[in-house]
mmCIF file of C-alpha atoms in Angstrom:
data_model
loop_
_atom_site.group_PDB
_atom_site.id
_atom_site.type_symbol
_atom_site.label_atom_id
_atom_site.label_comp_id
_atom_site.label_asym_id
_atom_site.label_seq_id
_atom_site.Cartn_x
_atom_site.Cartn_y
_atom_site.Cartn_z
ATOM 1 C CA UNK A 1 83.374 -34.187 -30.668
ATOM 2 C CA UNK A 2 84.194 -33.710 -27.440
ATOM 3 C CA UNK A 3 82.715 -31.278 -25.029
ATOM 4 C CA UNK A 4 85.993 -29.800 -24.163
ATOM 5 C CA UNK A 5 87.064 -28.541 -27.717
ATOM 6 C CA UNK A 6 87.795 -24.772 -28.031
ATOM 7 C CA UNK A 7 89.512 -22.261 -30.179
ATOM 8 C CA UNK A 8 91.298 -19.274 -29.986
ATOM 9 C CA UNK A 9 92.727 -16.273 -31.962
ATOM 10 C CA UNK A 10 95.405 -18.094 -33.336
ATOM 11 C CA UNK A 11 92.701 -20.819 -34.997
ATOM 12 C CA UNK A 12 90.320 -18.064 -35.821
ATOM 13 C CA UNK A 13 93.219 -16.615 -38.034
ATOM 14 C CA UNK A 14 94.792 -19.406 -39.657
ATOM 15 C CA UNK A 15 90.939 -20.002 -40.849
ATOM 16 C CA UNK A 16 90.746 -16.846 -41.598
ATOM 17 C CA UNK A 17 93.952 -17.347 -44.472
ATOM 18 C CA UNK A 18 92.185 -20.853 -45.551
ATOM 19 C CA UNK A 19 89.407 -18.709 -45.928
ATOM 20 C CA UNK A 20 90.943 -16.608 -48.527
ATOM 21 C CA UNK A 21 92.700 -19.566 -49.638
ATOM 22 C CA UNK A 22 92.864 -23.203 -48.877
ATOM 23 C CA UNK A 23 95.488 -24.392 -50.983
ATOM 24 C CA UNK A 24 98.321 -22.011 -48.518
ATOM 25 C CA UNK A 25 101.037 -24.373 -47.441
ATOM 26 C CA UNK A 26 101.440 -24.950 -43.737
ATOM 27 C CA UNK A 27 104.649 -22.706 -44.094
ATOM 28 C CA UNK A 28 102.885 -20.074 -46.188
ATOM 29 C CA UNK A 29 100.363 -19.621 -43.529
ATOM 30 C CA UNK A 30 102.866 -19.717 -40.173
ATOM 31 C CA UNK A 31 104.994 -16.961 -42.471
ATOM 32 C CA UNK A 32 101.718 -14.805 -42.816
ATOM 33 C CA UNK A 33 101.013 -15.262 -39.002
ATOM 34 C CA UNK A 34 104.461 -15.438 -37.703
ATOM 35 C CA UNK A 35 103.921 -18.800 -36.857
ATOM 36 C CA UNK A 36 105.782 -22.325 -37.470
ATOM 37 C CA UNK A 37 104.646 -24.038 -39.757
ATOM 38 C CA UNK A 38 104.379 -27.623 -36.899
ATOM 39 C CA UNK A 39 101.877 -25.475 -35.522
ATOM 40 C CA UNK A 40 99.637 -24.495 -37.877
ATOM 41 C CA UNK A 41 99.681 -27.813 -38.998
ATOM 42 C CA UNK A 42 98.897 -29.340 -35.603
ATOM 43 C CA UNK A 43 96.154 -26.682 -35.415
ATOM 44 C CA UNK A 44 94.919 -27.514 -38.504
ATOM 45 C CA UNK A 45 94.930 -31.757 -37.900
ATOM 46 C CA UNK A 46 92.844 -30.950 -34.550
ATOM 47 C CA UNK A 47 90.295 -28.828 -36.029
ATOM 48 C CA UNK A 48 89.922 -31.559 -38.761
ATOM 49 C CA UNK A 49 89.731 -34.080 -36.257
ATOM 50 C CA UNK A 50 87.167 -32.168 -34.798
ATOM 51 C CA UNK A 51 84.886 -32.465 -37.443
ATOM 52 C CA UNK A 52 84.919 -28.615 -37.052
ATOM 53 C CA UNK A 53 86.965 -27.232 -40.342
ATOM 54 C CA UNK A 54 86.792 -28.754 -43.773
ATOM 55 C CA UNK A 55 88.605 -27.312 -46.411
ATOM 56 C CA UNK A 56 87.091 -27.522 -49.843
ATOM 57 C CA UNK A 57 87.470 -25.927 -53.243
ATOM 58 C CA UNK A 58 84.197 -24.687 -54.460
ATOM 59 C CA UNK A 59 83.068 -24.833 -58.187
ATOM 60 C CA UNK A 60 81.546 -21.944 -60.097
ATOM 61 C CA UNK A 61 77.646 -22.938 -61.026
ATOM 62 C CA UNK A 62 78.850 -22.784 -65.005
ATOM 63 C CA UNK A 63 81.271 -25.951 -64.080
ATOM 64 C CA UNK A 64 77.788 -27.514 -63.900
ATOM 65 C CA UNK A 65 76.469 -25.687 -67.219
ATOM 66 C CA UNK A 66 74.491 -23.225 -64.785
ATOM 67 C CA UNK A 67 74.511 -19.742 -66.531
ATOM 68 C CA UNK A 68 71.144 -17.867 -64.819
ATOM 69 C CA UNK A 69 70.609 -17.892 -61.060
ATOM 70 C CA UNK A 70 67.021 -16.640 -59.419
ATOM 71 C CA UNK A 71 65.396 -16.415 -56.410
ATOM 72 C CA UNK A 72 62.020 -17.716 -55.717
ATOM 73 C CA UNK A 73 59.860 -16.165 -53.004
ATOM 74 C CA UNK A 74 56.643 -18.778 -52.684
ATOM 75 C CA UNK A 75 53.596 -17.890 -51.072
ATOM 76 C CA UNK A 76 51.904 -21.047 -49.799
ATOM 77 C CA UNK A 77 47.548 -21.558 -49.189
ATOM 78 C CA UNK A 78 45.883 -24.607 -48.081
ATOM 79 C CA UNK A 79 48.770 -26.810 -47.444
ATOM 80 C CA UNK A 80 51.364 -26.733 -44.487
ATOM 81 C CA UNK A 81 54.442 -24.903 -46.180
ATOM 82 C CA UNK A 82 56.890 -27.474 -44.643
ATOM 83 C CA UNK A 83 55.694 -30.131 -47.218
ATOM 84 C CA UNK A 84 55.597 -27.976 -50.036
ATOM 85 C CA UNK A 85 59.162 -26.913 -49.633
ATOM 86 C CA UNK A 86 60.232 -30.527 -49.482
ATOM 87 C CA UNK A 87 58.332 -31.344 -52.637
ATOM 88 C CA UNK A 88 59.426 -28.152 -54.020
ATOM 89 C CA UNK A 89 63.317 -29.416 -53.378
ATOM 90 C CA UNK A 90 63.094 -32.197 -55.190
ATOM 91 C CA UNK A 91 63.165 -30.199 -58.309
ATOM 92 C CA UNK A 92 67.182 -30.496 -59.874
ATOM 93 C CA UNK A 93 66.141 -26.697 -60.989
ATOM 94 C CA UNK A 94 66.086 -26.209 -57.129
ATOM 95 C CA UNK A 95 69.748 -25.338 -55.721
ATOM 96 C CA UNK A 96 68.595 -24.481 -52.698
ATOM 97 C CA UNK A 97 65.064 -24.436 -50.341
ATOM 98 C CA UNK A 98 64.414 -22.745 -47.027
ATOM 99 C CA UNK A 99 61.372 -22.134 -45.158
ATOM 100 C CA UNK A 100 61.445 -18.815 -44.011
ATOM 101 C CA UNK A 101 59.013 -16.192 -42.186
ATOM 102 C CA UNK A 102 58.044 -12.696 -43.428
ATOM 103 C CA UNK A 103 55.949 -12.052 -46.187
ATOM 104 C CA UNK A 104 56.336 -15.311 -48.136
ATOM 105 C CA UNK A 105 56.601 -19.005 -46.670
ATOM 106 C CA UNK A 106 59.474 -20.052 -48.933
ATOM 107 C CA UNK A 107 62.861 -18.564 -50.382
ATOM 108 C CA UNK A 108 64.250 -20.966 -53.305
ATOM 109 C CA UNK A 109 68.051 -20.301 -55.550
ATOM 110 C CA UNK A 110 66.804 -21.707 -58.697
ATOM 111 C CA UNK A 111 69.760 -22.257 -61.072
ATOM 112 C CA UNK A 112 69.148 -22.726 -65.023
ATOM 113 C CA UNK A 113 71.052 -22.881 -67.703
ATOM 114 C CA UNK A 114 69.207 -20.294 -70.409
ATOM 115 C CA UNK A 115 66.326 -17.876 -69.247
ATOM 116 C CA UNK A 116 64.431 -20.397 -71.927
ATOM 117 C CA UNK A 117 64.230 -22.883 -68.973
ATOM 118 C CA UNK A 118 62.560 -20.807 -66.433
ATOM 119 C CA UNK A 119 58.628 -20.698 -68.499
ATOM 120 C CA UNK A 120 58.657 -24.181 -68.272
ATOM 121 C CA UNK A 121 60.231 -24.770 -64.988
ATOM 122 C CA UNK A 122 57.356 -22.030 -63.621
ATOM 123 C CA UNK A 123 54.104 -23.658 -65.590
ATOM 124 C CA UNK A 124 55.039 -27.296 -66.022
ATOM 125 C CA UNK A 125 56.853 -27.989 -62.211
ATOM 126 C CA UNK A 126 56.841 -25.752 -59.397
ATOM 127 C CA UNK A 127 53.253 -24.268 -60.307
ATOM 128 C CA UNK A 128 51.974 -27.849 -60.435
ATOM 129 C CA UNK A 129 53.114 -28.747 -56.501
ATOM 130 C CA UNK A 130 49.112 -28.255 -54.345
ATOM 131 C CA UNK A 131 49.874 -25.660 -52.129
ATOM 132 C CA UNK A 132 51.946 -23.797 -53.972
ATOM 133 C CA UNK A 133 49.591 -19.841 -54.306
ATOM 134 C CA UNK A 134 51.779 -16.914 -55.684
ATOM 135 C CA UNK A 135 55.643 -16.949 -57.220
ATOM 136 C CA UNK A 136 57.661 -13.942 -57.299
ATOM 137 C CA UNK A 137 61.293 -14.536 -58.958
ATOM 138 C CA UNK A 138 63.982 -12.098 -59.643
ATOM 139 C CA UNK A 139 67.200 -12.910 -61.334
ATOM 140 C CA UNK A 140 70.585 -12.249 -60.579
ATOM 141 C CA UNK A 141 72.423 -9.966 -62.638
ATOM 142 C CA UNK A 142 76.119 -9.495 -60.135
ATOM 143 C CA UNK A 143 77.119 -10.075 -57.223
ATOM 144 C CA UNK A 144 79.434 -8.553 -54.353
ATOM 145 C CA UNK A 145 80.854 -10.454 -50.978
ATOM 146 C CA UNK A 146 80.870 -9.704 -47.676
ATOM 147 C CA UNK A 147 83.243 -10.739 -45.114
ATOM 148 C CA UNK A 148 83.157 -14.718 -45.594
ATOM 149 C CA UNK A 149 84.776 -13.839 -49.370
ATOM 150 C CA UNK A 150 87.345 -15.167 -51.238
ATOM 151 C CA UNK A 151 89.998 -12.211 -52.595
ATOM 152 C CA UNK A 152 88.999 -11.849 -56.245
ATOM 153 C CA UNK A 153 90.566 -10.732 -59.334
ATOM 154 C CA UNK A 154 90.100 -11.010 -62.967
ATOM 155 C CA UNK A 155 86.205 -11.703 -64.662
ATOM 156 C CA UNK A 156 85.308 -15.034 -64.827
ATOM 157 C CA UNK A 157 85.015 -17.083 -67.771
ATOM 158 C CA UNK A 158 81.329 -17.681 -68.482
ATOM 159 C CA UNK A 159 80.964 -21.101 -70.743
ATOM 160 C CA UNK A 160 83.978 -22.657 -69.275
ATOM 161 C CA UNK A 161 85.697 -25.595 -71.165
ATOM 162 C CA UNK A 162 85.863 -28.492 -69.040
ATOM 163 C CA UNK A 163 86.698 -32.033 -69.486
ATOM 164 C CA UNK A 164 85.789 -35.222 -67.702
ATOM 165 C CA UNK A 165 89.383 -34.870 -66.191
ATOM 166 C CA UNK A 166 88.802 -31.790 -64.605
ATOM 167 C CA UNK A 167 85.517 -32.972 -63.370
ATOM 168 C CA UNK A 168 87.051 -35.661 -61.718
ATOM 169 C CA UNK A 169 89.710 -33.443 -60.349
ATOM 170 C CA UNK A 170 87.272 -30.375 -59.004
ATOM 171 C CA UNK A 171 85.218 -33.572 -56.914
ATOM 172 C CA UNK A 172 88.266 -34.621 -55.621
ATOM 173 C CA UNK A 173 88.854 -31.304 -54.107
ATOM 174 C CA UNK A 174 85.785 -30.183 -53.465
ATOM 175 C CA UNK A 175 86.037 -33.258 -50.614
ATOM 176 C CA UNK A 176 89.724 -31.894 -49.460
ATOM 177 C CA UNK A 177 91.257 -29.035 -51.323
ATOM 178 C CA UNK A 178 94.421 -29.904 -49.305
ATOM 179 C CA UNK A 179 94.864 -33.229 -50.960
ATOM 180 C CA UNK A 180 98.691 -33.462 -52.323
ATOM 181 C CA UNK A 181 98.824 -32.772 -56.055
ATOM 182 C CA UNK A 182 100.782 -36.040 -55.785
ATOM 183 C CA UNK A 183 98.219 -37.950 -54.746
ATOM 184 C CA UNK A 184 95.437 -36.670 -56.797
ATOM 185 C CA UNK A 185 97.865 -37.673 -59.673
ATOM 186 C CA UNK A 186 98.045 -41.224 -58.787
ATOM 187 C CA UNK A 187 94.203 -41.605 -57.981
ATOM 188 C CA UNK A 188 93.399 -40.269 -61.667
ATOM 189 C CA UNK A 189 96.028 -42.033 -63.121
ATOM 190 C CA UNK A 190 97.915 -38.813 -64.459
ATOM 191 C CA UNK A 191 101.252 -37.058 -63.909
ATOM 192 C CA UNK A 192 101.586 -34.280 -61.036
ATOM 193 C CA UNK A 193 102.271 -31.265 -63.565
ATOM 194 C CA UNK A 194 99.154 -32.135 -65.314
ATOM 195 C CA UNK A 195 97.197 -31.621 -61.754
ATOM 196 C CA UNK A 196 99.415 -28.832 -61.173
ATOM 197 C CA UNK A 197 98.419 -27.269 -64.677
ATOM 198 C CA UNK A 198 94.579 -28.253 -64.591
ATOM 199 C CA UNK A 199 94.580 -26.503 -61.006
ATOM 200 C CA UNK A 200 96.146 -23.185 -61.605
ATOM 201 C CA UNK A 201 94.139 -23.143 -65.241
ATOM 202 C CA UNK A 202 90.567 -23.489 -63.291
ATOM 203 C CA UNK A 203 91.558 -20.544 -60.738
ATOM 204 C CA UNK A 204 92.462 -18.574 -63.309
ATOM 205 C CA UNK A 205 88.912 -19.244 -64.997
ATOM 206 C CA UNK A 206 87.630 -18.725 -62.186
ATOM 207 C CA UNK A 207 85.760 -21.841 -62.052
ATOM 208 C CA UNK A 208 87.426 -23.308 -58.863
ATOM 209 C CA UNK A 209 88.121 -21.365 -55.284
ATOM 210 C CA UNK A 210 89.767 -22.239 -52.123
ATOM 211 C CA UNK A 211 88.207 -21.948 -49.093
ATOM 212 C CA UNK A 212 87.209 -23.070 -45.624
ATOM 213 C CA UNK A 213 83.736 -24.284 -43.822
ATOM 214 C CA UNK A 214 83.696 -24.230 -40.567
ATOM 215 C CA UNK A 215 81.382 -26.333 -38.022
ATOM 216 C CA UNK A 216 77.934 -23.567 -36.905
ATOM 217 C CA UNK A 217 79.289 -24.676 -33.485
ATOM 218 C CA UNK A 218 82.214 -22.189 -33.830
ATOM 219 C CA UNK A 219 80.312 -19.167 -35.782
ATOM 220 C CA UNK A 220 78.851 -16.428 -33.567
ATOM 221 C CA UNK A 221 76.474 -15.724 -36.187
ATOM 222 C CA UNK A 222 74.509 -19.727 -37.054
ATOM 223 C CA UNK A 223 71.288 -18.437 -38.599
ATOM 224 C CA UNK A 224 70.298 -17.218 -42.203
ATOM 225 C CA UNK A 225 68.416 -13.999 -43.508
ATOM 226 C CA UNK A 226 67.090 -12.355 -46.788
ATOM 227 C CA UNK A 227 67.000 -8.941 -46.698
ATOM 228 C CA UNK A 228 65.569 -7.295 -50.113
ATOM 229 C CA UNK A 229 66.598 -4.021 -50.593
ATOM 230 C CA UNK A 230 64.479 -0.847 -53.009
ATOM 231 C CA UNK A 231 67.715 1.135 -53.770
ATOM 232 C CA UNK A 232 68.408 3.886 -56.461
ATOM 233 C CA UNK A 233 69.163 2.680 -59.906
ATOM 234 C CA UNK A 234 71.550 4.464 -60.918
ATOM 235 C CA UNK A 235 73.977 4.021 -58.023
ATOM 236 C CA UNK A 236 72.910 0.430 -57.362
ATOM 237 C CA UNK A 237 76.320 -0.896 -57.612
ATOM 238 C CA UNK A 238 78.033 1.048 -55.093
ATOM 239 C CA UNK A 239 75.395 0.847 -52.614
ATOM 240 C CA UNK A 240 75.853 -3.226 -53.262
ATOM 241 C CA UNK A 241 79.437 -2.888 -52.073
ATOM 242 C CA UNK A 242 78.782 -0.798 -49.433
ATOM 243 C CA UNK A 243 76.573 -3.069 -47.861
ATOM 244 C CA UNK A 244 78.312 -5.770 -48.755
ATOM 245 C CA UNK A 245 81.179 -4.338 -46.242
ATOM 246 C CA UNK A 246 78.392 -4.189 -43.144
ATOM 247 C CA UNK A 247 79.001 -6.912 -40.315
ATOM 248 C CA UNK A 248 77.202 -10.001 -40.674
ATOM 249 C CA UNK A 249 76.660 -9.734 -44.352
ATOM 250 C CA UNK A 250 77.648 -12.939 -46.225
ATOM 251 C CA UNK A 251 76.392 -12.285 -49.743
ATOM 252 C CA UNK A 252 75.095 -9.381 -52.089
ATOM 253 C CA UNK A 253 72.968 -9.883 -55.444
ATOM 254 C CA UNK A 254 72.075 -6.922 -57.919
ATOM 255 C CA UNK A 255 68.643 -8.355 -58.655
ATOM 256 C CA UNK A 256 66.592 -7.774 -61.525
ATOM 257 C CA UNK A 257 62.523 -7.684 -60.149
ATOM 258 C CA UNK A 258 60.351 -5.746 -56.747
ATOM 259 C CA UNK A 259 64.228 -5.220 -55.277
ATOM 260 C CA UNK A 260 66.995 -4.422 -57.058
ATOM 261 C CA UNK A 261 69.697 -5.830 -54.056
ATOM 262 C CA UNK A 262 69.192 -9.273 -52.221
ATOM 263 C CA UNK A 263 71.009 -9.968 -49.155
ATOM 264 C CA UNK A 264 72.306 -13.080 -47.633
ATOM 265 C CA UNK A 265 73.282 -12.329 -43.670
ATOM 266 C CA UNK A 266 74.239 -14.578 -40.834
ATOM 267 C CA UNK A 267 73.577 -14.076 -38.062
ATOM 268 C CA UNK A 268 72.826 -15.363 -33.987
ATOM 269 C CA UNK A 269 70.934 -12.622 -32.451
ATOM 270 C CA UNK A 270 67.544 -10.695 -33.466
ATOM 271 C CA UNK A 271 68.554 -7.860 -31.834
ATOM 272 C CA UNK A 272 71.655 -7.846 -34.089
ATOM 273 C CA UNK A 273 69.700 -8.361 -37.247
ATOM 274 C CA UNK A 274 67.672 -5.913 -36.366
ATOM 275 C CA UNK A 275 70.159 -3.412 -35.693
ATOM 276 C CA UNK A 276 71.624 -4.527 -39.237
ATOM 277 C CA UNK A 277 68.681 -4.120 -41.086
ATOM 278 C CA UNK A 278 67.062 -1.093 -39.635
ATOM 279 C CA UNK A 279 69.962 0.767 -38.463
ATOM 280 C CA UNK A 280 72.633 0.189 -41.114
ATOM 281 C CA UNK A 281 71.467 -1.192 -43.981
ATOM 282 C CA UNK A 282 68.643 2.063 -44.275
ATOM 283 C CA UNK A 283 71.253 4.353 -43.429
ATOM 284 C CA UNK A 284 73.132 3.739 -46.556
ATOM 285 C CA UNK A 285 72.813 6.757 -48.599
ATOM 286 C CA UNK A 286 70.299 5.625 -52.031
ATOM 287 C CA UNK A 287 68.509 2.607 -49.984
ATOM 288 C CA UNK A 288 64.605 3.561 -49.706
ATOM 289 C CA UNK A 289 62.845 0.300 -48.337
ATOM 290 C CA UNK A 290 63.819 -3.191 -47.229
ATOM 291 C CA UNK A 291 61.808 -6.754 -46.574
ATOM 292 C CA UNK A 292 63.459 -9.112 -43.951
ATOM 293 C CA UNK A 293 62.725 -12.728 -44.312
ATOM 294 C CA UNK A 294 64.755 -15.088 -41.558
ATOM 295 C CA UNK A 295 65.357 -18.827 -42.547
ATOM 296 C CA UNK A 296 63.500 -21.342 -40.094
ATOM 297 C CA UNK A 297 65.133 -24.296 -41.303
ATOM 298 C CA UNK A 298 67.430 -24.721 -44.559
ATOM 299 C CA UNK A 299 66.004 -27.839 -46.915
ATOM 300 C CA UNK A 300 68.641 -28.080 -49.353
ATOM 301 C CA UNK A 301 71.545 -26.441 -49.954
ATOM 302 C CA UNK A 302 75.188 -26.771 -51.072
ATOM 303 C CA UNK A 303 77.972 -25.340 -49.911
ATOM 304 C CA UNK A 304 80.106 -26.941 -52.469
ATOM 305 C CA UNK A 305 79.102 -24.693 -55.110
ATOM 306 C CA UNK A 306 78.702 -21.103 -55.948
ATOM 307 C CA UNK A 307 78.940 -18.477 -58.171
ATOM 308 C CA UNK A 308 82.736 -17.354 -58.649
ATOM 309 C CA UNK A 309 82.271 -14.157 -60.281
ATOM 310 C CA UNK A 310 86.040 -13.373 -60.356
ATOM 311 C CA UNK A 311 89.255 -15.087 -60.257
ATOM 312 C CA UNK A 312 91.758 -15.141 -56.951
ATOM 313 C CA UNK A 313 94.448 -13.025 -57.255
ATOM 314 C CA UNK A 314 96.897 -15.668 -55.305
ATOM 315 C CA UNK A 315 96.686 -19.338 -57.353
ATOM 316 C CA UNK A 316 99.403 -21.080 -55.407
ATOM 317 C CA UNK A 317 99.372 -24.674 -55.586
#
């Protein structure tokens, strides 16, 4: 890349509508920013180019037959916690690792498919890695978005029905979601309406999104946190969206376990996480205590797939 590369406003908002969603035409984005549509797709090419946008479609975790999602906080003795976490990574169970500081040494997303899985997943795997002293999991019961969401819509389908084809078709995109429905057609050997059909069926099952990554050399906010929240019970969902509104927050989890919200914030500054935590996130009316645990390095992880708890309202093709 070269040292010379820069953006502006008008790249910041044409990710901004590949954010919400990356199927938009060149000439539906350059109408929604009064743009032309040589532009956006010049802007677009260079960022590419770049190696500092991808656009992707991400798959709900049930695509995968992933039903129950849990965090893992891991407390580590007599063992550096850097090799545990690797070891602890290799688990398929694991969906993602980081090693983090605050109370506990490691944060894990363990994804299962039945609540059945998780006794043996606790006793027979993760409590046989050395090192590994004290597990506390919660699981995930809803979730809300911050500002890097997707514009949602309609519940989710939860046991999804989908077919090698489709398979194929969601890995194809999740690569480039701005492939040609043309071309994906003559790569899987099918005709375009079928792509066209299998496409807009998926969104509408919510098991496939749009959206755009973008390189951490462009983000103002490049590091990851885990704020737990102790928040009233009764009112637990509307505090969840209110936070879920604050700056820097990515990701919101009703949690069943010791804290009843888990928050994923990014974020470039301490002083700024600080301020979020301490100064915003307590001042939300029903939030009584939080626990702030900032990732040191991310082990696994990916970005590819996530939990699509409703459908887009826009499924343009």
């Amino acid at each position: 890349m070269s040292e010379s590369f820069s953006i502006d406003e008008t790249d910041r908002r044409i990710i901004e509508q590949l954010r919400k969603n990356g199927r938009a035409t060149n000439q539906q984005i350059a109408e929604a920013l009064d743009l032309i549509a040589p532009t956006v797709s010049a802007r677009i090419r260079r960022m590419e180019e770049a190696d500092m946008l991808r656009v992707i479609a991400v798959s709900d975790f049930a695509v995968h037959g992933y039903n129950v999602i849990i965090q893992m906080a891991v407390d580590v003795h007599g063992r550096p916690a850097s090799e545990v976490v690797n070891e602890l990574a290799t688990f398929p169970e694991v969906f993602a690792a980081y090693l983090v500081t605050g109370r506990h040494d490691i944060d894990l997303i363990i994804v299962l498919r039945d609540m059945e899985e998780l006794g043996s997943l606790i006793i027979e795997k993760l409590s046989q890695v050395r090192g590994v002293r004290a597990m506390r999991p919660a699981v995930a019961l809803e979730y809300q978005y911050g500002h890097a969401a997707l514009e949602y819509g309609r519940p989710r389908v939860v046991r999804p029905d989908v077919d090698d084809l489709d398979r194929q078709l969601i890995a194809i995109l999740a690569e480039d979601a701005r492939v040609s429905n043309r071309k994906i057609a003559a790569d899987l050997g099918v005709n375009e309406g079928t792509i066209r059909g299998r496409i807009k069926r998926l969104q509408q099952d919510g098991m496939i999104a749009f959206t755009a990554l973008t390189s951490p050399k462009m983000e103002s906010a490049t590091k990851v946190a885990f704020i737990n929240i102790q928040a009233d019970v009764d009112n637990v969902r509307d505090i969840a969206r209110r936070i879920a509104e604050l700056p820097m927050v990515n990701t919101v989890m009703i949690m069943l376990g010791q804290f009843n919200i888990l928050t994923f914030c990014l974020f470039k500054d301490l002083d700024k996480l600080h301020m979020l935590a301490s100064e915003e996130i307590l001042a939300v009316e029903g939030v009584h205590h939080i626990e702030t645990s900032i990732a040191v390095k991310t082990i696994k992880f990916n970005p590819r797939v996530v939990r699509i708890t409703e459908t887009p309202r826009n499924d343009d093709a």
